[in-house]
Amino acid sequence: MRIGLMGFGTVGSGVAHILHHYREDIAKQTGGDVHIARVLVRTLERPRGTLLDDAVWTTNADDIVAHPDIDLVIEVMGGLEETRALIERALRAGKPVVTANKDVVARYGAQLCAIALEHGCDLFYEASVAGGIPIIRALAHSYASDRITRLCGIVNGTTNYMLTRMAADGASYEAVLKEAQALGYAEADPSADVCGWDAARKMAILSTLAFHAEVQLDDVATEGIDRVTQADIAYGAKLGYTVKLLGTAARVGQRVTVSVQPTMVHHAHPLASVHGVFNAVYVYSEAIGAAMYVGAGAGSLPTAASVVADVIAAVRHNRLGVSGKTWSRELPLRTLLPEEEVRGKYFYLLSVADRVGVLAQITDLFARIGVSLQSVLQQSPQLDGPVDVILITHETHRAAHAQCLEALERLDAVEHVKSVYQVLDA
Amino acid sequence: MRIGLMGFGTVGSGVAHILHHYREDIAKQTGGDVHIARVLVRTLERPRGTLLDDAVWTTNADDIVAHPDIDLVIEVMGGLEETRALIERALRAGKPVVTANKDVVARYGAQLCAIALEHGCDLFYEASVAGGIPIIRALAHSYASDRITRLCGIVNGTTNYMLTRMAADGASYEAVLKEAQALGYAEADPSADVCGWDAARKMAILSTLAFHAEVQLDDVATEGIDRVTQADIAYGAKLGYTVKLLGTAARVGQRVTVSVQPTMVHHAHPLASVHGVFNAVYVYSEAIGAAMYVGAGAGSLPTAASVVADVIAAVRHNRLGVSGKTWSRELPLRTLLPEEEVRGKYFYLLSVADRVGVLAQITDLFARIGVSLQSVLQQSPQLDGPVDVILITHETHRAAHAQCLEALERLDAVEHVKSVYQVLDA
């Protein structure tokens, strides 16, 4: 099998390393040699090590997606529209494609899968979500006999690293962001990570598989970690919670709801102890119950190992003559659960006037809307200034939560609502 | 597809439930109806609910393994020799087999896989290890591009429940065993669980897959939890460790070592927080690094869901004409790492005479053998009696550990060695 590799950055060089290093093992499993025949790069100027022959490098995508000597295409170059077009051309030319590109899969996954199906090729994308965790394969195969009702994931390592550091050292958001940038975990423009967009793409991919219905990127209600403060983390800890950027997807009857938002996760929940750049996906299903998958979320070798596992599967399918027949299938569009019907627990941090009766006014407000409270914590007052009050509700509809929020903001005694979080209990 | 189900206990009735309940979903995924045509039971006398037709029940195995109307066989009846013979007959008759039987797979897995390969059928056994965790599929497929170096597992829910209860409530081994029996987690004869034999079977299956070499049941050095005391648990906790019955498999070069033994697991290690009847498998590999899979270890529906996921895969393979071709392959026998070369850290609980200089004698003994100590904890002495001393070593060879143990037992000041544990750090 002659592979055309598009992209030779962190993941691409990892793929070359693994295909070289485990060449014999891979040949045993696929029944033949699997090697890189062409590599698409932006420029031929840069030195690229000695692992690959001088003849492999090209700056012309046609040498890969349109060339008869290429049997399988690996796409690890990033990008969106141009890359999608290249993947489509490869599939239309009958070449199986393995990609690690979450942007392309989240936006065009269903469309590209249909093209793959039509042309009898495999399109695999295990590495597009949580690099070192085989969650795509698990959702596609191991849950074939079950019905997933809820899925929670820590699917962005950069923000999990930042939140872990903020919780451990009391460092500020700005300080840990700089640190993450210095370590290469965060980009110069960190928005895709800290605004939750990267996590949203992954949740769209996971929930499409989990619910057998196409969840689009715009369906994911997305909020980042850029407003998470030290105070939120400290008060959360006092009440037994850790702040995590959590992707949540739930099925209610035939309707689904998917979000990415900073969440107060109870210490006793297994997701609370997933630290640093690790990723984790927690799956609840009717038959199996709770299961959790934890592993490296990114990095050259973990991601490349997922890419190559997909390559091995695609090569086997090719040799058995079943390419494109094993798990591509067309998916219906999802129906979204209306916002107001989504159920959840909420955490409020309020700044209130320090006078008698304020707490009673607030708890009365919740009672009138019909939202019951699980905990109320009032900070000991400072000289003269306002005091912080933290409230955690029991489960309620989002509509009731919105009503509480609006009423709180109108209440004279409430100076302002400092933060609001979703809550996940154990 | 007409299924012959052998066994209608906890798992068998779960399989019937899932095939009935998700019938449409399963038909969509396999491209046709999948239903239970015959069920092998010991007696026709007992009432079996209304899910299945009166005509399905039989006490004659030939109605399934030798009958032309049966396309696929599910084996969830338990047992060893007789069951192995039935599976073999089904495979020789060209019927794919899905089994949840760890005893048969641990002892005869390689042999039966070879028969399946020869007759072009699939033999799948996801449910034989950690019911609700798709670890077999992960090891067989997701690690195809990687090399596993170590695998640690909590693979027996009964003993994990017992140890969790002992640690939480200070209850004795005898008390929690009675409790586990009352709850149906432990059998009247609990030896298979508490002596570690059940975990050993699962570790033989997992390490065969992880290391691509047949690990036999006798290769697994096995020790149970029947000698774990409250004192061990309490002293462990003081030093930051939790006692778990841990399966450990490691590859050192071309040689492997596999064991099941009670282990002091450091609190910061993710396996330490796997409680109750949950199972977990921690996999270390060269490319992916650390990954962990957690889920229900047993139970009717989780196990049945794994069985049916295998059935769906087998039906798909059957329709695509690739049965028996996707991941059966003959495995070489493993070479065991000699006992004395196995490396580990150790925990010793000693009862020593309460007199000046004893601790120095003991630490000197370790120094002379060349084993360095990580921690030493001496209990405050009781009136006149002996005192407890706990030692934790740094990593060393098992040969050195054995030498220390022997020397300790010869030392006058040591009344006796109360416990010895393997140690797993974070």
mmCIF file of C-alpha atoms in Angstrom, chain A residues 6-134:
data_model
loop_
_atom_site.group_PDB
_atom_site.id
_atom_site.type_symbol
_atom_site.label_atom_id
_atom_site.label_comp_id
_atom_site.label_asym_id
_atom_site.label_seq_id
_atom_site.Cartn_x
_atom_site.Cartn_y
_atom_site.Cartn_z
ATOM 1 C CA MET A 6 -0.741 15.449 3.237
ATOM 2 C CA GLY A 7 0.985 17.562 5.894
ATOM 3 C CA PHE A 8 4.267 17.037 7.723
ATOM 4 C CA GLY A 9 3.850 19.002 10.944
ATOM 5 C CA THR A 10 3.633 17.543 14.460
ATOM 6 C CA VAL A 11 1.205 14.767 13.564
ATOM 7 C CA GLY A 12 2.574 14.087 10.070
ATOM 8 C CA SER A 13 6.090 13.486 11.319
ATOM 9 C CA GLY A 14 4.638 11.257 14.069
ATOM 10 C CA VAL A 15 2.859 9.206 11.393
ATOM 11 C CA ALA A 16 6.129 8.789 9.475
ATOM 12 C CA HIS A 17 7.865 7.738 12.684
ATOM 13 C CA ILE A 18 5.235 5.113 13.547
ATOM 14 C CA LEU A 19 5.011 3.673 10.017
ATOM 15 C CA HIS A 20 8.802 3.348 10.008
ATOM 16 C CA HIS A 21 9.296 2.179 13.580
ATOM 17 C CA TYR A 22 6.532 -0.482 13.600
ATOM 18 C CA ARG A 23 6.870 -1.403 9.917
ATOM 19 C CA GLU A 24 7.157 -5.151 10.531
ATOM 20 C CA ASP A 25 4.285 -5.303 13.031
ATOM 21 C CA ILE A 26 2.090 -3.355 10.632
ATOM 22 C CA ALA A 27 3.028 -5.565 7.688
ATOM 23 C CA LYS A 28 2.099 -8.647 9.751
ATOM 24 C CA GLN A 29 -1.304 -7.197 10.554
ATOM 25 C CA THR A 30 -2.146 -5.991 7.079
ATOM 26 C CA GLY A 31 -0.541 -8.774 5.089
ATOM 27 C CA GLY A 32 1.782 -6.482 3.168
ATOM 28 C CA ASP A 33 4.066 -3.499 3.211
ATOM 29 C CA VAL A 34 2.575 -0.094 4.055
ATOM 30 C CA HIS A 35 4.834 2.831 3.248
ATOM 31 C CA ILE A 36 4.789 6.555 2.551
ATOM 32 C CA ALA A 37 5.174 7.189 -1.182
ATOM 33 C CA ARG A 38 4.490 10.952 -1.365
ATOM 34 C CA VAL A 39 4.301 13.777 1.165
ATOM 35 C CA LEU A 40 2.572 17.065 0.437
ATOM 36 C CA VAL A 41 4.344 20.045 2.037
ATOM 37 C CA ARG A 42 4.118 23.807 1.543
ATOM 38 C CA THR A 43 7.759 24.219 0.660
ATOM 39 C CA LEU A 44 10.617 21.945 -0.358
ATOM 40 C CA GLU A 45 13.180 24.241 1.256
ATOM 41 C CA ARG A 46 12.970 23.041 4.836
ATOM 42 C CA PRO A 47 15.050 20.022 6.003
ATOM 43 C CA ARG A 48 12.763 17.123 7.060
ATOM 44 C CA GLY A 49 15.055 14.525 8.601
ATOM 45 C CA THR A 50 16.272 11.333 6.980
ATOM 46 C CA LEU A 51 13.352 8.962 7.654
ATOM 47 C CA LEU A 52 11.896 9.474 4.201
ATOM 48 C CA ASP A 53 13.431 9.340 0.766
ATOM 49 C CA ASP A 54 14.275 12.607 -1.022
ATOM 50 C CA ALA A 55 11.874 11.677 -3.814
ATOM 51 C CA VAL A 56 8.725 11.691 -1.655
ATOM 52 C CA TRP A 57 8.342 15.435 -1.165
ATOM 53 C CA THR A 58 5.979 17.435 -3.312
ATOM 54 C CA THR A 59 4.165 20.754 -3.175
ATOM 55 C CA ASN A 60 1.560 19.630 -5.685
ATOM 56 C CA ALA A 61 -1.572 18.033 -4.181
ATOM 57 C CA ASP A 62 -2.341 16.370 -7.524
ATOM 58 C CA ASP A 63 0.661 14.109 -6.967
ATOM 59 C CA ILE A 64 -1.390 12.583 -4.163
ATOM 60 C CA VAL A 65 -5.146 12.951 -4.606
ATOM 61 C CA ALA A 66 -5.074 12.458 -8.379
ATOM 62 C CA HIS A 67 -2.129 10.109 -8.796
ATOM 63 C CA PRO A 68 -2.709 6.433 -9.710
ATOM 64 C CA ASP A 69 0.298 5.334 -7.639
ATOM 65 C CA ILE A 70 -1.281 6.443 -4.376
ATOM 66 C CA ASP A 71 -3.529 3.828 -2.719
ATOM 67 C CA LEU A 72 -4.515 5.635 0.468
ATOM 68 C CA VAL A 73 -4.435 9.264 1.640
ATOM 69 C CA ILE A 74 -3.632 10.539 5.128
ATOM 70 C CA GLU A 75 -4.672 14.140 5.750
ATOM 71 C CA VAL A 76 -2.943 15.867 8.683
ATOM 72 C CA MET A 77 -2.368 19.292 7.110
ATOM 73 C CA GLY A 78 -5.162 21.192 8.860
ATOM 74 C CA GLY A 79 -7.239 23.893 7.203
ATOM 75 C CA LEU A 80 -10.851 23.792 6.139
ATOM 76 C CA GLU A 81 -12.262 24.509 2.667
ATOM 77 C CA GLU A 82 -9.191 23.694 0.595
ATOM 78 C CA THR A 83 -8.536 20.589 2.656
ATOM 79 C CA ARG A 84 -12.143 19.419 2.385
ATOM 80 C CA ALA A 85 -11.879 19.755 -1.390
ATOM 81 C CA LEU A 86 -8.696 17.621 -1.444
ATOM 82 C CA ILE A 87 -10.285 14.916 0.698
ATOM 83 C CA GLU A 88 -13.305 14.914 -1.582
ATOM 84 C CA ARG A 89 -11.116 14.559 -4.684
ATOM 85 C CA ALA A 90 -9.234 11.642 -3.127
ATOM 86 C CA LEU A 91 -12.489 9.859 -2.231
ATOM 87 C CA ARG A 92 -13.944 10.467 -5.685
ATOM 88 C CA ALA A 93 -10.755 8.931 -7.098
ATOM 89 C CA GLY A 94 -11.525 5.817 -5.024
ATOM 90 C CA LYS A 95 -8.796 6.349 -2.432
ATOM 91 C CA PRO A 96 -9.535 5.636 1.251
ATOM 92 C CA VAL A 97 -8.834 8.679 3.428
ATOM 93 C CA VAL A 98 -7.714 8.859 7.056
ATOM 94 C CA THR A 99 -7.913 12.321 8.588
ATOM 95 C CA ALA A 100 -7.178 13.932 11.949
ATOM 96 C CA ASN A 101 -8.937 17.158 10.936
ATOM 97 C CA LYS A 102 -11.704 17.993 13.433
ATOM 98 C CA ASP A 103 -12.665 21.191 11.580
ATOM 99 C CA VAL A 104 -13.360 19.331 8.345
ATOM 100 C CA VAL A 105 -15.055 16.366 10.062
ATOM 101 C CA ALA A 106 -17.255 18.583 12.272
ATOM 102 C CA ARG A 107 -18.430 20.671 9.286
ATOM 103 C CA TYR A 108 -18.380 18.252 6.373
ATOM 104 C CA GLY A 109 -18.173 14.798 8.013
ATOM 105 C CA ALA A 110 -21.624 13.572 6.991
ATOM 106 C CA GLN A 111 -21.240 14.896 3.457
ATOM 107 C CA LEU A 112 -17.787 13.340 3.025
ATOM 108 C CA CYS A 113 -18.962 10.017 4.516
ATOM 109 C CA ALA A 114 -21.743 9.925 1.915
ATOM 110 C CA ILE A 115 -19.205 10.534 -0.871
ATOM 111 C CA ALA A 116 -16.970 7.787 0.566
ATOM 112 C CA LEU A 117 -19.914 5.381 0.677
ATOM 113 C CA GLU A 118 -20.838 6.244 -2.909
ATOM 114 C CA HIS A 119 -17.290 5.567 -4.106
ATOM 115 C CA GLY A 120 -16.709 2.453 -2.021
ATOM 116 C CA CYS A 121 -13.895 3.925 0.091
ATOM 117 C CA ASP A 122 -13.348 4.217 3.807
ATOM 118 C CA LEU A 123 -13.192 7.623 5.479
ATOM 119 C CA PHE A 124 -11.795 7.246 8.994
ATOM 120 C CA TYR A 125 -11.227 10.009 11.556
ATOM 121 C CA GLU A 126 -10.419 8.475 14.950
ATOM 122 C CA ALA A 127 -7.647 11.037 15.504
ATOM 123 C CA SER A 128 -9.981 14.012 15.059
ATOM 124 C CA VAL A 129 -11.232 13.701 18.647
ATOM 125 C CA ALA A 130 -9.089 13.025 21.710
ATOM 126 C CA GLY A 131 -5.954 11.837 19.882
ATOM 127 C CA GLY A 132 -4.947 8.947 22.128
ATOM 128 C CA ILE A 133 -8.449 7.695 23.044
ATOM 129 C CA PRO A 134 -10.154 5.286 20.637
#
